[in-house]
mmCIF file of C-alpha atoms and ligand atoms in Angstrom:
data_model
loop_
_atom_site.group_PDB
_atom_site.id
_atom_site.type_symbol
_atom_site.label_atom_id
_atom_site.label_comp_id
_atom_site.label_asym_id
_atom_site.label_seq_id
_atom_site.Cartn_x
_atom_site.Cartn_y
_atom_site.Cartn_z
ATOM 1 C CA MET A 1 0.000 0.000 0.000
ATOM 2 C CA GLU A 2 1.263 3.468 -0.904
ATOM 3 C CA ILE A 3 2.336 5.585 2.092
ATOM 4 C CA ALA A 4 4.235 8.505 0.571
ATOM 5 C CA ARG A 5 4.617 9.923 -2.922
ATOM 6 C CA LEU A 6 6.648 12.709 -4.476
ATOM 7 C CA GLU A 7 5.759 13.988 -7.928
ATOM 8 C CA GLY A 8 8.342 16.356 -9.372
ATOM 9 C CA ALA A 9 9.186 17.563 -5.867
ATOM 10 C CA THR A 10 12.159 19.926 -5.662
ATOM 11 C CA LYS A 11 13.875 21.844 -2.874
ATOM 12 C CA VAL A 12 15.827 25.024 -3.455
ATOM 13 C CA TYR A 13 17.476 26.872 -0.578
ATOM 14 C CA ARG A 14 18.174 30.576 -0.963
ATOM 15 C CA SER A 15 21.392 31.687 0.705
ATOM 16 C CA GLY A 16 22.245 35.326 0.168
ATOM 17 C CA ASP A 17 22.199 36.011 -3.570
ATOM 18 C CA SER A 18 22.603 32.427 -4.694
ATOM 19 C CA ASP A 19 20.223 29.477 -4.824
ATOM 20 C CA ILE A 20 21.243 25.967 -3.797
ATOM 21 C CA THR A 21 19.255 23.201 -5.452
ATOM 22 C CA ALA A 22 19.282 20.593 -2.679
ATOM 23 C CA LEU A 23 16.967 18.306 -4.662
ATOM 24 C CA SER A 24 16.120 18.300 -8.390
ATOM 25 C CA PRO A 25 12.638 17.151 -9.515
ATOM 26 C CA THR A 26 12.042 13.780 -7.873
ATOM 27 C CA TYR A 27 9.386 11.106 -8.503
ATOM 28 C CA ILE A 28 9.160 8.421 -5.816
ATOM 29 C CA THR A 29 6.482 6.199 -4.338
ATOM 30 C CA ILE A 30 7.044 4.522 -0.956
ATOM 31 C CA SER A 31 4.923 1.559 0.095
ATOM 32 C CA GLY A 32 4.433 -0.411 3.279
ATOM 33 C CA GLY A 33 6.402 -3.627 3.627
ATOM 34 C CA GLU A 34 9.693 -2.402 2.203
ATOM 35 C CA LEU A 35 13.003 -1.176 3.532
ATOM 36 C CA VAL A 36 14.213 1.558 1.202
ATOM 37 C CA LEU A 37 17.805 2.721 1.471
ATOM 38 C CA ILE A 38 18.571 6.309 0.438
ATOM 39 C CA ILE A 39 22.302 6.315 -0.204
ATOM 40 C CA GLY A 40 24.752 8.971 -1.363
ATOM 41 C CA PRO A 41 27.702 11.085 -0.266
ATOM 42 C CA SER A 42 27.514 13.879 2.303
ATOM 43 C CA GLY A 43 25.733 16.961 0.966
ATOM 44 C CA SER A 44 24.046 15.073 -1.899
ATOM 45 C CA GLY A 45 20.487 15.807 -0.706
ATOM 46 C CA LYS A 46 19.554 12.680 1.307
ATOM 47 C CA THR A 47 18.204 14.479 4.381
ATOM 48 C CA THR A 48 16.326 16.895 2.127
ATOM 49 C CA LEU A 49 14.660 13.961 0.354
ATOM 50 C CA LEU A 50 13.806 12.306 3.690
ATOM 51 C CA SER A 51 12.410 15.588 5.044
ATOM 52 C CA LEU A 52 10.135 15.980 2.012
ATOM 53 C CA LEU A 53 8.852 12.403 2.380
ATOM 54 C CA GLY A 54 8.205 13.004 6.094
ATOM 55 C CA CYS A 55 6.547 16.399 5.507
ATOM 56 C CA VAL A 56 9.133 18.159 7.673
ATOM 57 C CA ILE A 57 9.723 20.750 4.927
ATOM 58 C CA TYR A 58 7.575 22.044 2.086
ATOM 59 C CA PRO A 59 8.739 21.446 -1.499
ATOM 60 C CA THR A 60 9.784 24.485 -3.517
ATOM 61 C CA GLN A 61 7.890 22.949 -6.436
ATOM 62 C CA GLY A 62 6.079 19.707 -7.107
ATOM 63 C CA LYS A 63 3.605 17.578 -5.197
ATOM 64 C CA VAL A 64 3.779 15.541 -1.998
ATOM 65 C CA TRP A 65 1.277 13.010 -0.653
ATOM 66 C CA LEU A 66 1.427 11.399 2.770
ATOM 67 C CA ASN A 67 -0.903 8.469 3.412
ATOM 68 C CA GLY A 68 -3.346 9.708 0.795
ATOM 69 C CA THR A 69 -3.363 13.342 1.936
ATOM 70 C CA TYR A 70 -2.221 15.907 -0.645
ATOM 71 C CA THR A 71 -0.081 18.324 1.355
ATOM 72 C CA ASP A 72 -0.116 21.432 -0.844
ATOM 73 C CA GLY A 73 -1.708 24.315 1.023
ATOM 74 C CA LEU A 74 -1.776 22.584 4.414
ATOM 75 C CA SER A 75 -1.033 24.869 7.358
ATOM 76 C CA ASP A 76 1.962 24.192 9.629
ATOM 77 C CA THR A 77 -0.441 22.820 12.230
ATOM 78 C CA ALA A 78 -2.154 20.500 9.765
ATOM 79 C CA MET A 79 1.258 19.297 8.506
ATOM 80 C CA ALA A 80 2.368 18.655 12.094
ATOM 81 C CA ARG A 81 -0.746 16.603 12.789
ATOM 82 C CA LEU A 82 -0.302 14.640 9.556
ATOM 83 C CA ARG A 83 3.317 13.926 10.536
ATOM 84 C CA LEU A 84 2.375 12.885 14.063
ATOM 85 C CA ASN A 85 -0.168 10.356 12.785
ATOM 86 C CA ASN A 86 1.948 8.873 10.018
ATOM 87 C CA VAL A 87 5.671 9.190 10.612
ATOM 88 C CA GLY A 88 8.155 8.039 13.246
ATOM 89 C CA PHE A 89 11.627 9.600 13.166
ATOM 90 C CA VAL A 90 14.963 8.066 14.167
ATOM 91 C CA PHE A 91 18.215 10.052 14.156
ATOM 92 C CA GLN A 92 21.955 9.347 14.338
ATOM 93 C CA ALA A 93 22.240 10.834 17.842
ATOM 94 C CA PHE A 94 19.305 8.826 19.372
ATOM 95 C CA ASN A 95 17.928 12.021 21.012
ATOM 96 C CA LEU A 96 16.700 10.231 24.144
ATOM 97 C CA ILE A 97 15.895 12.345 27.208
ATOM 98 C CA ALA A 98 18.698 11.709 29.725
ATOM 99 C CA PRO A 99 16.825 11.882 33.078
ATOM 100 C CA LEU A 100 13.923 9.703 31.864
ATOM 101 C CA SER A 101 13.915 5.907 32.015
ATOM 102 C CA VAL A 102 13.757 3.822 28.846
ATOM 103 C CA GLU A 103 10.035 3.164 29.356
ATOM 104 C CA ASP A 104 9.278 6.837 30.099
ATOM 105 C CA ASN A 105 11.200 7.934 26.975
ATOM 106 C CA VAL A 106 9.123 5.641 24.773
ATOM 107 C CA ALA A 107 5.812 6.534 26.485
ATOM 108 C CA LEU A 108 6.461 10.278 26.153
ATOM 109 C CA PRO A 109 5.100 10.826 22.602
ATOM 110 C CA LEU A 110 1.773 9.299 23.662
ATOM 111 C CA ILE A 111 1.674 11.288 26.921
ATOM 112 C CA LEU A 112 2.217 14.439 24.830
ATOM 113 C CA LEU A 113 -0.665 13.345 22.596
ATOM 114 C CA GLY A 114 -2.876 13.292 25.702
ATOM 115 C CA LYS A 115 -3.129 9.517 26.178
ATOM 116 C CA LYS A 116 -3.746 8.157 29.670
ATOM 117 C CA SER A 117 -0.551 7.201 31.463
ATOM 118 C CA ALA A 118 -1.445 3.510 31.843
ATOM 119 C CA GLU A 119 -2.301 3.244 28.140
ATOM 120 C CA ALA A 120 0.887 5.090 27.090
ATOM 121 C CA HIS A 121 3.077 2.874 29.260
ATOM 122 C CA ALA A 122 1.434 -0.331 28.017
ATOM 123 C CA ALA A 123 2.081 0.759 24.419
ATOM 124 C CA ALA A 124 5.680 1.705 25.344
ATOM 125 C CA ARG A 125 6.335 -1.735 26.824
ATOM 126 C CA ALA A 126 4.859 -3.410 23.734
ATOM 127 C CA ALA A 127 7.067 -1.316 21.414
ATOM 128 C CA LEU A 128 10.159 -2.043 23.525
ATOM 129 C CA ASP A 129 9.307 -5.733 23.431
ATOM 130 C CA ARG A 130 9.270 -5.617 19.605
ATOM 131 C CA LEU A 131 12.804 -4.206 19.715
ATOM 132 C CA GLY A 132 14.012 -6.789 22.227
ATOM 133 C CA MET A 133 14.483 -4.186 24.978
ATOM 134 C CA SER A 134 12.023 -5.424 27.627
ATOM 135 C CA HIS A 135 14.857 -6.150 30.052
ATOM 136 C CA ARG A 136 15.902 -2.454 30.313
ATOM 137 C CA LEU A 137 12.592 -0.688 31.070
ATOM 138 C CA ARG A 138 13.844 1.098 34.214
ATOM 139 C CA SER A 139 17.348 1.901 32.927
ATOM 140 C CA LEU A 140 18.488 5.415 32.090
ATOM 141 C CA PRO A 141 19.722 5.937 28.501
ATOM 142 C CA LYS A 142 23.335 6.455 29.626
ATOM 143 C CA MET A 143 23.388 2.915 31.069
ATOM 144 C CA LEU A 144 22.814 1.434 27.598
ATOM 145 C CA SER A 145 25.161 0.793 24.677
ATOM 146 C CA GLY A 146 24.752 2.880 21.531
ATOM 147 C CA GLY A 147 22.974 0.029 19.771
ATOM 148 C CA GLU A 148 20.558 -0.407 22.686
ATOM 149 C CA GLN A 149 19.867 3.351 22.787
ATOM 150 C CA GLN A 150 19.058 3.263 19.090
ATOM 151 C CA ARG A 151 16.651 0.346 19.618
ATOM 152 C CA VAL A 152 14.902 2.445 22.302
ATOM 153 C CA ALA A 153 14.746 5.369 19.853
ATOM 154 C CA ILE A 154 13.172 3.058 17.250
ATOM 155 C CA ALA A 155 10.632 1.868 19.849
ATOM 156 C CA ARG A 156 9.781 5.518 20.533
ATOM 157 C CA ALA A 157 9.299 6.150 16.790
ATOM 158 C CA LEU A 158 7.024 3.119 16.676
ATOM 159 C CA VAL A 159 4.929 3.712 19.806
ATOM 160 C CA SER A 160 2.133 5.624 18.056
ATOM 161 C CA ASP A 161 2.023 2.870 15.379
ATOM 162 C CA PRO A 162 2.744 5.111 12.347
ATOM 163 C CA PRO A 163 2.802 3.415 8.912
ATOM 164 C CA MET A 164 6.209 4.934 8.044
ATOM 165 C CA ILE A 165 9.517 5.078 9.944
ATOM 166 C CA LEU A 166 12.185 7.504 8.669
ATOM 167 C CA CYS A 167 15.755 6.995 9.852
ATOM 168 C CA ASP A 168 18.520 9.529 9.149
ATOM 169 C CA GLU A 169 21.958 7.844 9.405
ATOM 170 C CA PRO A 170 20.671 5.592 12.250
ATOM 171 C CA THR A 171 23.839 3.477 12.379
ATOM 172 C CA ALA A 172 26.452 6.214 11.901
ATOM 173 C CA SER A 173 27.353 6.204 15.631
ATOM 174 C CA LEU A 174 27.263 2.399 15.993
ATOM 175 C CA ASP A 175 29.859 -0.374 15.784
ATOM 176 C CA VAL A 176 29.480 -3.168 13.231
ATOM 177 C CA ALA A 177 27.723 -5.612 15.588
ATOM 178 C CA SER A 178 25.155 -3.020 16.787
ATOM 179 C CA THR A 179 24.615 -1.882 13.201
ATOM 180 C CA ALA A 180 23.606 -5.410 12.190
ATOM 181 C CA ILE A 181 21.212 -5.741 15.146
ATOM 182 C CA VAL A 182 19.565 -2.359 14.478
ATOM 183 C CA MET A 183 19.264 -2.976 10.720
ATOM 184 C CA ASN A 184 17.770 -6.424 11.288
ATOM 185 C CA LYS A 185 15.185 -4.899 13.651
ATOM 186 C CA LEU A 186 14.308 -2.301 10.999
ATOM 187 C CA LYS A 187 14.020 -5.080 8.428
ATOM 188 C CA ASP A 188 11.625 -6.966 10.737
ATOM 189 C CA LEU A 189 9.460 -3.834 10.965
ATOM 190 C CA ALA A 190 9.383 -3.569 7.168
ATOM 191 C CA ALA A 191 8.457 -7.260 6.924
ATOM 192 C CA SER A 192 5.573 -6.592 9.341
ATOM 193 C CA GLY A 193 4.149 -4.023 6.899
ATOM 194 C CA LYS A 194 5.771 -0.710 7.863
ATOM 195 C CA ALA A 195 7.437 1.484 5.275
ATOM 196 C CA VAL A 196 11.002 1.894 6.563
ATOM 197 C CA ILE A 197 13.333 4.416 4.959
ATOM 198 C CA VAL A 198 16.983 4.540 5.964
ATOM 199 C CA VAL A 199 19.341 7.330 4.898
ATOM 200 C CA THR A 200 23.004 6.375 4.867
ATOM 201 C CA HIS A 201 26.363 7.010 3.236
ATOM 202 C CA ASP A 202 27.498 3.501 4.273
ATOM 203 C CA GLN A 203 27.532 0.987 1.412
ATOM 204 C CA ARG A 204 27.653 -1.897 3.876
ATOM 205 C CA LEU A 205 23.934 -1.323 4.534
ATOM 206 C CA ILE A 206 22.837 -2.293 1.014
ATOM 207 C CA GLN A 207 22.557 -5.944 2.093
ATOM 208 C CA PHE A 208 19.506 -4.937 4.194
ATOM 209 C CA ALA A 209 17.706 -3.038 1.413
ATOM 210 C CA ASP A 210 14.664 -4.098 -0.597
ATOM 211 C CA ARG A 211 15.142 -1.077 -2.856
ATOM 212 C CA ILE A 212 17.773 1.625 -3.246
ATOM 213 C CA ILE A 213 17.465 5.299 -4.066
ATOM 214 C CA GLU A 214 20.857 6.700 -4.968
ATOM 215 C CA VAL A 215 21.258 10.442 -4.481
ATOM 216 C CA THR A 216 24.057 12.242 -6.311
ATOM 217 C CA ASN A 217 24.357 16.026 -6.427
ATOM 218 C CA GLY A 218 20.666 16.549 -5.686
ATOM 219 C CA THR A 219 19.446 13.950 -8.173
ATOM 220 C CA ALA A 220 17.674 10.843 -6.887
ATOM 221 C CA SER A 221 17.689 7.653 -8.984
ATOM 222 C CA GLU A 222 15.854 4.399 -8.313
ATOM 223 C CA ARG A 223 18.064 1.300 -8.332
ATOM 224 C CA THR A 224 17.414 -2.320 -7.624
ATOM 225 C CA VAL A 225 19.920 -3.814 -5.212
ATOM 226 C CA SER A 226 21.526 -5.877 -7.992
ATOM 227 C CA GLN A 227 21.776 -2.837 -10.309
ATOM 228 C CA TYR A 228 23.462 -0.887 -7.535
ATOM 229 C CA ILE A 229 25.973 -3.649 -6.832
ATOM 230 C CA LYS A 230 26.735 -4.080 -10.561
ATOM 231 C CA ASN A 231 27.349 -0.359 -10.855
ATOM 232 C CA LEU A 232 29.687 -0.448 -7.837
ATOM 233 C CA GLU A 233 31.640 -3.353 -9.348
ATOM 234 C CA SER A 234 32.049 -1.508 -12.648
ATOM 235 C CA LYS A 235 33.755 1.363 -10.765
ATOM 236 C CA ILE A 236 36.374 -0.905 -9.163
HETATM 237 N N1 LIG B 301 18.349 24.675 5.631
HETATM 238 C C1 LIG B 301 19.255 24.762 4.623
HETATM 239 N N2 LIG B 301 19.633 25.968 4.147
HETATM 240 C C2 LIG B 301 20.511 26.074 3.129
HETATM 241 N N3 LIG B 301 21.088 25.029 2.513
HETATM 242 C C3 LIG B 301 20.754 23.798 2.950
HETATM 243 C C4 LIG B 301 19.825 23.600 4.026
HETATM 244 N N4 LIG B 301 19.690 22.262 4.235
HETATM 245 C C5 LIG B 301 20.489 21.653 3.337
HETATM 246 N N5 LIG B 301 21.140 22.574 2.567
HETATM 247 C C6 LIG B 301 22.067 22.275 1.456
HETATM 248 O O1 LIG B 301 21.435 21.365 0.578
HETATM 249 C C7 LIG B 301 22.346 20.377 0.128
HETATM 250 C C8 LIG B 301 21.839 18.982 0.516
HETATM 251 O O2 LIG B 301 21.830 18.862 1.933
HETATM 252 P P1 LIG B 301 21.349 17.554 2.700
HETATM 253 O O3 LIG B 301 20.036 17.155 2.159
HETATM 254 O O4 LIG B 301 21.440 17.834 4.146
HETATM 255 O O5 LIG B 301 22.453 16.483 2.245
HETATM 256 P P2 LIG B 301 22.888 15.086 2.916
HETATM 257 O O6 LIG B 301 21.849 14.701 3.914
HETATM 258 O O7 LIG B 301 22.994 14.139 1.760
HETATM 259 O O8 LIG B 301 24.226 15.307 3.552
HETATM 260 C C9 LIG B 301 23.704 20.726 0.739
HETATM 261 O O9 LIG B 301 24.421 21.486 -0.177
HETATM 262 C C10 LIG B 301 23.314 21.547 1.948
HETATM 263 O O10 LIG B 301 24.344 22.441 2.276
HETATM 264 MG MG1 LIG B 302 22.019 14.314 5.945
#
């Protein structure tokens, strides 16, 4: 099922007198049940593409749909509500709240949405269970390894049960073993029907991808995994 769609979406940033085209016209459809890797060098436009898909920024031109809603003309408040209902975000730096326990961190988005505490905490425990983190409910973030903190951050992104999870360089601060654990968890979520999008500059992550979008100099191109690998081999 389609979750997000860009049709000719572009992003141009104005800095002083000059314009920076962060993303040239892009056509992409994202569906549930797939792990899509957005890969490219630093500054190529990956975060811009992710931000458009997640309705964090408005396109300069072109059209964006999120879960069937056409976003053109939506107010900031309406965009925020659309985002809240449909997208979970995961970042490189985990962004957990230091004085809160693991369970409280994951329950927080639901508390902020006005859910009853008991309901929020039950959902938090269920999300943490999906990520294999049930044994650390009362721990503080600093007591966990980087990989465990990222699994908590993924549980937090998942707690409101959004159809799409967007991850910006989620493994960039992790060692190889934690990277594999985190990527396998994200792959499980995709297999369960979520749309999972992972931005990375790390070619080692292609083994986890169902589909690849390669971003070069603000231009996004669809690749199958085997096309991408063939192209890599031809450059060696
Ligand atoms: N808010 C902004 N204002 C001005 N330029 C920006 C802004 N965000 C990104 N850019 C520029 O757009 C280009 C793409 O950035 P980004 O999408 O963050 O790339 P990546 O995530 O691949 O490193 C870069 O040249 C960057 O400097
Ligand atoms: Mg980036």
